[in-house]
mmCIF file of C-alpha atoms in Angstrom:
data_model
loop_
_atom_site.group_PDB
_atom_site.id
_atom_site.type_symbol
_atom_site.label_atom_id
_atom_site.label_comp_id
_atom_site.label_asym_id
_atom_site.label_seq_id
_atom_site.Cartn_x
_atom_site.Cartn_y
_atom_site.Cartn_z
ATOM 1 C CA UNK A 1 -25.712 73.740 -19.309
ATOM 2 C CA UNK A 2 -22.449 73.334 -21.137
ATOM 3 C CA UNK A 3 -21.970 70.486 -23.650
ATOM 4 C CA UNK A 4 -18.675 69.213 -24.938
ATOM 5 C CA UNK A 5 -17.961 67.087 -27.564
ATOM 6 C CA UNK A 6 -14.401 65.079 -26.644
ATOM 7 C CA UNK A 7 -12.352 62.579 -29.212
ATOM 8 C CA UNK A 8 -11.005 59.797 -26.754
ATOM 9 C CA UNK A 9 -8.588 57.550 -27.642
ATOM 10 C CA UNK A 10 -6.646 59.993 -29.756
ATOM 11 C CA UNK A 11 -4.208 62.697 -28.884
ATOM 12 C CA UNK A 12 -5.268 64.990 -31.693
ATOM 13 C CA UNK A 13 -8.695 66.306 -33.397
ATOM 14 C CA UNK A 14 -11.143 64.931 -35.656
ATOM 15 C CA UNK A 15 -9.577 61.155 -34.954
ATOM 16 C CA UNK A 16 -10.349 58.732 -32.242
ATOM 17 C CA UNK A 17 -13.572 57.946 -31.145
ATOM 18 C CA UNK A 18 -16.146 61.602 -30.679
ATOM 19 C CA UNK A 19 -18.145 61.620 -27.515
ATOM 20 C CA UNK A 20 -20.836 63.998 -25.877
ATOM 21 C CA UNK A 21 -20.397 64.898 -22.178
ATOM 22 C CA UNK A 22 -22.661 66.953 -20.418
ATOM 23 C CA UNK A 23 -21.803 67.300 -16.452
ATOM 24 C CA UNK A 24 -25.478 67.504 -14.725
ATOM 25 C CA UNK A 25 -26.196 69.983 -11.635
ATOM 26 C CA UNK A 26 -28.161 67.288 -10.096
ATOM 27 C CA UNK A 27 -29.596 63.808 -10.238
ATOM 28 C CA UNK A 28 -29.988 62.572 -13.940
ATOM 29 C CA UNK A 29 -33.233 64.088 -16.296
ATOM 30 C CA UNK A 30 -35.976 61.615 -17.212
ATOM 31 C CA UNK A 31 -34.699 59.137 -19.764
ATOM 32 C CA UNK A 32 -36.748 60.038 -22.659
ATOM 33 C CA UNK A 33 -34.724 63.569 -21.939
ATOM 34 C CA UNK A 34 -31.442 62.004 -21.848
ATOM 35 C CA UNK A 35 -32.141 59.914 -25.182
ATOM 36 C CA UNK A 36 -33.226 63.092 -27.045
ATOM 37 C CA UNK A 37 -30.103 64.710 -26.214
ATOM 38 C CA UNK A 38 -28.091 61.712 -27.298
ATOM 39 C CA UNK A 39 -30.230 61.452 -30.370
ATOM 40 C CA UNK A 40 -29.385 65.102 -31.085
ATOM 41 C CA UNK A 41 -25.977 64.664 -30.031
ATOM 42 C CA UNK A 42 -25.641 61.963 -32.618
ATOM 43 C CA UNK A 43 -22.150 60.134 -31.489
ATOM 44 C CA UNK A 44 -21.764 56.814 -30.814
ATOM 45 C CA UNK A 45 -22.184 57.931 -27.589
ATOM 46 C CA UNK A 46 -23.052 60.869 -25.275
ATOM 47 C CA UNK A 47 -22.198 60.613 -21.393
ATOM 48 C CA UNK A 48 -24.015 62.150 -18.737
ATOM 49 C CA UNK A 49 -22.828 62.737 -15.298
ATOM 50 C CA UNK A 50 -23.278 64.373 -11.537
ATOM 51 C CA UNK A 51 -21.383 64.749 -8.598
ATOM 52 C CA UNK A 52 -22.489 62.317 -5.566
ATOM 53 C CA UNK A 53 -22.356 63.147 -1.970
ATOM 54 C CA UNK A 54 -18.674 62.261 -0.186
ATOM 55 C CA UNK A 55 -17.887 59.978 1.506
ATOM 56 C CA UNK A 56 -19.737 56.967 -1.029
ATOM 57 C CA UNK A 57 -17.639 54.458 -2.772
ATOM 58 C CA UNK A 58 -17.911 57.002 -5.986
ATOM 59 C CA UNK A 59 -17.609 60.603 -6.896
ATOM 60 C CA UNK A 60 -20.049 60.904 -9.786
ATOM 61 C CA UNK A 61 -22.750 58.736 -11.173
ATOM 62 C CA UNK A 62 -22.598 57.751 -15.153
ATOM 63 C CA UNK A 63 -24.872 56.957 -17.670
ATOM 64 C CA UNK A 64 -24.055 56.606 -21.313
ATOM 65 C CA UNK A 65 -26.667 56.637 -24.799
ATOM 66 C CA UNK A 66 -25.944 55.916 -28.137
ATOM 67 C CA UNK A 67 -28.567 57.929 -30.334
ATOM 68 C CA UNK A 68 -30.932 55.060 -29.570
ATOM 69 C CA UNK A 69 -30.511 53.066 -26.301
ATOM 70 C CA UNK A 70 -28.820 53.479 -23.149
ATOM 71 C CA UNK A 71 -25.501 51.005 -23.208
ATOM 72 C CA UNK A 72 -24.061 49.456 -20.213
ATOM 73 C CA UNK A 73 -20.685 50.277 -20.441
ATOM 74 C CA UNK A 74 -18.918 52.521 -22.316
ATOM 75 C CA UNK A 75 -14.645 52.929 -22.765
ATOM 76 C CA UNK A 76 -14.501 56.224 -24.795
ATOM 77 C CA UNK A 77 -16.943 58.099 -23.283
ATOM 78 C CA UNK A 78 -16.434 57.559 -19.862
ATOM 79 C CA UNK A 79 -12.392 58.454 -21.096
ATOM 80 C CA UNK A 80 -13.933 61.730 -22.384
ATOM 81 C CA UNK A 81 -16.013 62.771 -19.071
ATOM 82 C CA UNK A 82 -12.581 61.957 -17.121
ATOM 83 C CA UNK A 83 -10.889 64.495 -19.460
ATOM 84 C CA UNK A 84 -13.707 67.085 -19.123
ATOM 85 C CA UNK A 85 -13.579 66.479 -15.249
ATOM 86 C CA UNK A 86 -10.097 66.936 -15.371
ATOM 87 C CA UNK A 87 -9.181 70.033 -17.719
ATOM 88 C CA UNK A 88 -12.355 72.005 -16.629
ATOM 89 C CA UNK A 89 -11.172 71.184 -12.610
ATOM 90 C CA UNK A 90 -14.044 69.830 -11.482
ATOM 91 C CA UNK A 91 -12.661 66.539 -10.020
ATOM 92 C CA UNK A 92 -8.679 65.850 -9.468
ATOM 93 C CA UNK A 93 -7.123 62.737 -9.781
ATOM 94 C CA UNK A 94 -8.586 59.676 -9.886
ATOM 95 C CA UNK A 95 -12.094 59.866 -10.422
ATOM 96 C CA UNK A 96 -14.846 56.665 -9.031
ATOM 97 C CA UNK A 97 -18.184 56.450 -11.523
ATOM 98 C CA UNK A 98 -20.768 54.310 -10.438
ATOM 99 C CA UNK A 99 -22.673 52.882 -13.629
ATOM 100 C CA UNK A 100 -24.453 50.001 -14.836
ATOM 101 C CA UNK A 101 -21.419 48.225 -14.749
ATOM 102 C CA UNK A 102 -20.252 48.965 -11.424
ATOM 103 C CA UNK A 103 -17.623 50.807 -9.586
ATOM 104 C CA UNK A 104 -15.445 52.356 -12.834
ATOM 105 C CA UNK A 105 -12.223 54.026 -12.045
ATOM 106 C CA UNK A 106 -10.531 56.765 -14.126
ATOM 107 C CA UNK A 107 -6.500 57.717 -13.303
ATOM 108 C CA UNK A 108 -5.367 60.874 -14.696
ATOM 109 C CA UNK A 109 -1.226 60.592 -15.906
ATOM 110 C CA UNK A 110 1.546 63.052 -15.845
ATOM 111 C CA UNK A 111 1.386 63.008 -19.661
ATOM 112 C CA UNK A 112 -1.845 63.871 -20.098
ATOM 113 C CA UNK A 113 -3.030 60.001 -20.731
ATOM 114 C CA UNK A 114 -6.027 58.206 -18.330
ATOM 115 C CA UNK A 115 -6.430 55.048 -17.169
ATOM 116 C CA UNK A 116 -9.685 53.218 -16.921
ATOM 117 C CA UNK A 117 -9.980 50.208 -14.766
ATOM 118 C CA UNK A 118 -13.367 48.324 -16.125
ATOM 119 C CA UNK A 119 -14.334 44.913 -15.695
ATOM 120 C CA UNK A 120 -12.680 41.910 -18.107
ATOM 121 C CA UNK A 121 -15.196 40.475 -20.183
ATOM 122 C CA UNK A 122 -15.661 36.851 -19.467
ATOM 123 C CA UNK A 123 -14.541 35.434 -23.117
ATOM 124 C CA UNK A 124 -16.773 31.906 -24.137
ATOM 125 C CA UNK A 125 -15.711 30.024 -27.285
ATOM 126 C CA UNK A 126 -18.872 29.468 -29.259
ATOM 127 C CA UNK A 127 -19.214 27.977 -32.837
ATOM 128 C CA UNK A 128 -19.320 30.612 -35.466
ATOM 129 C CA UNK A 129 -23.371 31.564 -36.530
ATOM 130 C CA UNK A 130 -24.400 29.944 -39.318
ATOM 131 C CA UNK A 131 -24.708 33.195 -41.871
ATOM 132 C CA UNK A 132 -21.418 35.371 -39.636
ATOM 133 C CA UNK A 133 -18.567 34.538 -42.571
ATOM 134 C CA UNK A 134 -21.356 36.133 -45.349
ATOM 135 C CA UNK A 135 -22.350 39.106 -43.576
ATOM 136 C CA UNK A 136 -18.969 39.782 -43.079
ATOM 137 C CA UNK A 137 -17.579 38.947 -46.022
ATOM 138 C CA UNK A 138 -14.461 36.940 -44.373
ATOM 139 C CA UNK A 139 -14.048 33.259 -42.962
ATOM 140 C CA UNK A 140 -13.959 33.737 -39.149
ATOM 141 C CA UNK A 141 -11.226 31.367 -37.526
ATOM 142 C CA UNK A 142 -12.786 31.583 -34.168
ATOM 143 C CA UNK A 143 -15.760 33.240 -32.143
ATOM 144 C CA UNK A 144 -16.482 33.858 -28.903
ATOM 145 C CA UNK A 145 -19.354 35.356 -26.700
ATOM 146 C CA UNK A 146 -18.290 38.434 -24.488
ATOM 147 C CA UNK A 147 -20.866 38.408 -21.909
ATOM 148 C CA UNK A 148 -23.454 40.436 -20.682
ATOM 149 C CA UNK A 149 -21.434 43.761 -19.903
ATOM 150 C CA UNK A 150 -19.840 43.570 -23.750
ATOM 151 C CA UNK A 151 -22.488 42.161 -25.247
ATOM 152 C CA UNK A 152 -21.045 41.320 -28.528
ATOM 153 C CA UNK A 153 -19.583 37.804 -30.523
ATOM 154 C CA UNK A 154 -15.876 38.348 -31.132
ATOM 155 C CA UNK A 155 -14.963 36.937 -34.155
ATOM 156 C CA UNK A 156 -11.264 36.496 -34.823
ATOM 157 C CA UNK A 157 -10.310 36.583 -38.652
ATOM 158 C CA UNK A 158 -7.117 35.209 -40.694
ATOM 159 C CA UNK A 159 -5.129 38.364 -40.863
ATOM 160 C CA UNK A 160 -4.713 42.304 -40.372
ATOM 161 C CA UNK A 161 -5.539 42.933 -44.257
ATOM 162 C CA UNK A 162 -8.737 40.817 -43.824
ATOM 163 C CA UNK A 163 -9.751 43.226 -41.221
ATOM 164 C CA UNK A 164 -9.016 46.636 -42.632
ATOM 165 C CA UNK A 165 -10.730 45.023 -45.711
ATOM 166 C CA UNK A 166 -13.923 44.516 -44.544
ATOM 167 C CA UNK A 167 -17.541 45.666 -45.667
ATOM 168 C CA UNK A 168 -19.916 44.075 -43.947
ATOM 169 C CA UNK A 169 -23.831 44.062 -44.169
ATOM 170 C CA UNK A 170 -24.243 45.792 -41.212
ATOM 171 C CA UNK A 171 -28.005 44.951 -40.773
ATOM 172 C CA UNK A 172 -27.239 41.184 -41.182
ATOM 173 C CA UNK A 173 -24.895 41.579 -38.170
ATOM 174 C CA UNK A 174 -27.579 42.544 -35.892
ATOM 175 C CA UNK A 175 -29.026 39.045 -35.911
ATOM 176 C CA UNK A 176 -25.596 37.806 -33.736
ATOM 177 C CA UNK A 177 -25.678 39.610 -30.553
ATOM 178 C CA UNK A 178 -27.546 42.306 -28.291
ATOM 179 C CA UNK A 179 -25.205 44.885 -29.351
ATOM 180 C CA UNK A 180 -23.050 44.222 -32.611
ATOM 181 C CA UNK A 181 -19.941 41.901 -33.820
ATOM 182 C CA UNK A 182 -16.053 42.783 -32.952
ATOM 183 C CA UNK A 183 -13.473 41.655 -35.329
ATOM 184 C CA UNK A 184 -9.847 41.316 -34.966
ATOM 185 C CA UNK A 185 -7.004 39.952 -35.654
ATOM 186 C CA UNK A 186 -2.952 39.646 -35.114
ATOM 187 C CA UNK A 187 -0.689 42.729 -36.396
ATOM 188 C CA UNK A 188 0.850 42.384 -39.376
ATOM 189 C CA UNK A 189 4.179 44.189 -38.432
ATOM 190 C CA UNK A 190 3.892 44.777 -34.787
ATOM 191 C CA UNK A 191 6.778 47.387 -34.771
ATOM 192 C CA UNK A 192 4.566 49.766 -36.362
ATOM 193 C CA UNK A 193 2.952 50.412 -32.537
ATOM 194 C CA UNK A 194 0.262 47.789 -31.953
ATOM 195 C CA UNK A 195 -0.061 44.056 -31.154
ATOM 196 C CA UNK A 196 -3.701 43.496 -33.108
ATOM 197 C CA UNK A 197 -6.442 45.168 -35.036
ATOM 198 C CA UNK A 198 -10.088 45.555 -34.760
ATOM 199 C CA UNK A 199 -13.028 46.809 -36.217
ATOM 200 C CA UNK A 200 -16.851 46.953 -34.214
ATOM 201 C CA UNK A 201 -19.882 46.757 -36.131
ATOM 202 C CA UNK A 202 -23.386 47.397 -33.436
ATOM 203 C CA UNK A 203 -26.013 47.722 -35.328
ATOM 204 C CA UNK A 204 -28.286 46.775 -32.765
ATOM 205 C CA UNK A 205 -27.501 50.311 -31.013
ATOM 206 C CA UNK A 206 -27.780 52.466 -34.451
ATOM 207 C CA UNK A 207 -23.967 51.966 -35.128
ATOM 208 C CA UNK A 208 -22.624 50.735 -38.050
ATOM 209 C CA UNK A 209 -19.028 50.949 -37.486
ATOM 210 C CA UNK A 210 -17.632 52.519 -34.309
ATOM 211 C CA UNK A 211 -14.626 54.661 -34.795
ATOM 212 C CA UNK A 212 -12.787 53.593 -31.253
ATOM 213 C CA UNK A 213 -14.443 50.918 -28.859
ATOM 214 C CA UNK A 214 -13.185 50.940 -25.137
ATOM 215 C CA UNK A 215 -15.473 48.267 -23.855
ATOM 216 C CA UNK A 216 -14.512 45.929 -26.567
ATOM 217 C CA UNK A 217 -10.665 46.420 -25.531
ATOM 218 C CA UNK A 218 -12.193 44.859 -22.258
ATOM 219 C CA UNK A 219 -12.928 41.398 -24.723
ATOM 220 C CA UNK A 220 -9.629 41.724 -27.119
ATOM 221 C CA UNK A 221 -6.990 42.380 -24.038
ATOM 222 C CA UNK A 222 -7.537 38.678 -22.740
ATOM 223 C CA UNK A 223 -8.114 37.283 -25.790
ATOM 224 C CA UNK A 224 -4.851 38.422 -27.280
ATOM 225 C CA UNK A 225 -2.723 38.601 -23.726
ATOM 226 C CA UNK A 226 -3.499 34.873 -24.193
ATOM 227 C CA UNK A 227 -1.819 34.063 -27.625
ATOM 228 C CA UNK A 228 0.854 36.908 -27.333
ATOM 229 C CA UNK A 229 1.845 35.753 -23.470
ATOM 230 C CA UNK A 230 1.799 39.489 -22.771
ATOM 231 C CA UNK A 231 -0.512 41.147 -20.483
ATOM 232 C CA UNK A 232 0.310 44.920 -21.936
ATOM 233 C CA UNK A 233 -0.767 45.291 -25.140
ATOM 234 C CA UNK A 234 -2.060 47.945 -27.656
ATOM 235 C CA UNK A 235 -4.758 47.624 -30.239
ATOM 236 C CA UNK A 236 -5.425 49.210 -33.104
ATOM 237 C CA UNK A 237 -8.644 50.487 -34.088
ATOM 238 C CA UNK A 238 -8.848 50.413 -38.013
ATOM 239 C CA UNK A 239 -11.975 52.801 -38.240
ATOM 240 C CA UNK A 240 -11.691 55.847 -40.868
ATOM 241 C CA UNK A 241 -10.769 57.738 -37.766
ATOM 242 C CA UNK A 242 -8.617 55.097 -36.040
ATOM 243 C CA UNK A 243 -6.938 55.182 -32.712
ATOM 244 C CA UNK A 244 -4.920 53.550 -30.157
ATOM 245 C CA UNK A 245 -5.729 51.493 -26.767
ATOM 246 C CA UNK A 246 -2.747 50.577 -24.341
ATOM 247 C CA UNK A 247 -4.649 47.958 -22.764
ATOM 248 C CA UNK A 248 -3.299 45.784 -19.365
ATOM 249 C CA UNK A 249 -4.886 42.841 -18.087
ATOM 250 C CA UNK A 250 -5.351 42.576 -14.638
ATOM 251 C CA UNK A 251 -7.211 39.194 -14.171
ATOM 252 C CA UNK A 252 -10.752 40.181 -13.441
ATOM 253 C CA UNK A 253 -9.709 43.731 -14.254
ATOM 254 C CA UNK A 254 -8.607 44.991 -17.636
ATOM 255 C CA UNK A 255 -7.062 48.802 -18.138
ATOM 256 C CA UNK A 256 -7.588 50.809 -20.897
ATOM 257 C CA UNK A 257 -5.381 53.952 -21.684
ATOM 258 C CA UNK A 258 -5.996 56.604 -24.023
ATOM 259 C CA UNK A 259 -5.818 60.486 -24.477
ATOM 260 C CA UNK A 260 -8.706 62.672 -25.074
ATOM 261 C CA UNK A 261 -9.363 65.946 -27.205
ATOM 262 C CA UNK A 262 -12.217 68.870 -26.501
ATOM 263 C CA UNK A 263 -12.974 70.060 -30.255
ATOM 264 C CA UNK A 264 -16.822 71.748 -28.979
ATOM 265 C CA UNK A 265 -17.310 73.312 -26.387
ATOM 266 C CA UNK A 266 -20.942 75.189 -26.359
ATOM 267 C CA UNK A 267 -24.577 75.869 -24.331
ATOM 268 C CA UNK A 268 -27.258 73.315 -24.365
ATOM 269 C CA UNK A 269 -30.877 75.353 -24.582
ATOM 270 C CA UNK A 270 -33.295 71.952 -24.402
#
């Protein structure tokens, strides 16, 4: 079968956030085969899909792996199947995944840009962990629990430099969470494009930093759309790679838009 390999959340190579897609003939391998591929692949994330039957409240079923669990949601790769659906022709226009998270929708644009409309992640205010301010290396100013979709503490920090300054010990992070720690905060100079940074540590899923993190946008687009008293935003993703996320909230809804990139395109032989 043919495997791609798809930056999402970018509108050029080698940036953004690098995904695995593999579009199935049929109903999804055993797991064990899935995580080996995803293992192999070794992204944050590789998605595997197949067509359903019409005339069901979706068009293809979803699953995405890191190279060590199966997650249950996923922004970028489920951006980067939407793009491979949509440049190889196998689906047009909007396209309905059922997942672990639901009903997901993905909305192609004139401009080449997709939409996802995923679920907002209920936002809790916790107190910050004991031990969160030394693995980190920062002072948090506030935290918050994301749910069970997410699946991560937010932690909001002083300012953008804090942020891109960061170097965390990522195994201490693990101890937080079921999947990792999110950190963000307000943009410096917001005419340079974006409303607020982030960086997302998940150690608990064998990343240490992830270079673009859709499902987190899902947790920072009400958290900021609350202090800003906007509901469109766009975040930054300070990774090495970096990338963009127009996000809108919606009320129980949040949209995500990116762009995606195919850099690999080649033959699976497992």
């Amino acid at each position: 079968m043919r495997i791609r390999i798809v930056d999402a959340f970018t509108d050029r190579p080698f940036a953004g956030n690098p995904a695995g897609v593999l579009l199935l003939d049929d109903v999804f391998p055993a797991d064990d085969w899935l995580q080996n591929v995803a293992m192999e692949v070794n992204h944050a994330e590789t998605a595997f899909a197949h067509r359903l039957p019409g005339g069901g409240e979706a068009d293809w079923a979803l699953r995405w792996f890191t190279p060590v669990a199966e997650v249950a949601m996923c922004g970028h790769a489920t951006l980067a199947t939407a793009h491979v659906l949509h440049t190889t022709g196998a689906h047009e226009g909007p396209v309905r995944f059922t997942t672990r998270s639901g009903v997901l929708i993905a909305t192609p644009a004139a401009d080449g840009s997709i939409t996802l409309d995923f679920p907002t992640a209920p936002l809790t205010r916790v107190e910050v962990p004991a031990g969160v301010a030394e693995a980190l290396g920062a002072e948090p100013v506030a935290a918050f629990d994301t749910g069970a979709n997410v699946g991560d503490l937010l932690v909001e920090l002083a300012d953008e430099k804090t942020v891109l300054g960061l170097a965390p010990d990522h195994r201490s992070l693990g101890a937080y969470s079921s999947r990792g720690v999110i950190t963000t905060a307000r943009a410096e100079d917001p005419s340079r494009g974006y409303d607020f940074v982030s960086r997302c540590f998940f150690p608990n899923v064998g990343i240490d930093e992830d270079p673009v993190t859709g499902s987190a946008h899902t947790a920072l687009a009400p958290h900021w759309s609350a202090r800003l008293g906007r509901d469109n935003l766009t975040g930054l993703q300070a990774s090495r790679r970096t990338g963009l996320v127009r996000t809108g909230l919606r009320g129980d809804r949040t949209l995500l838009t990116g762009r995606a990139v195919t850099v690999i395109e080649g033959e699976l032989h497992a």
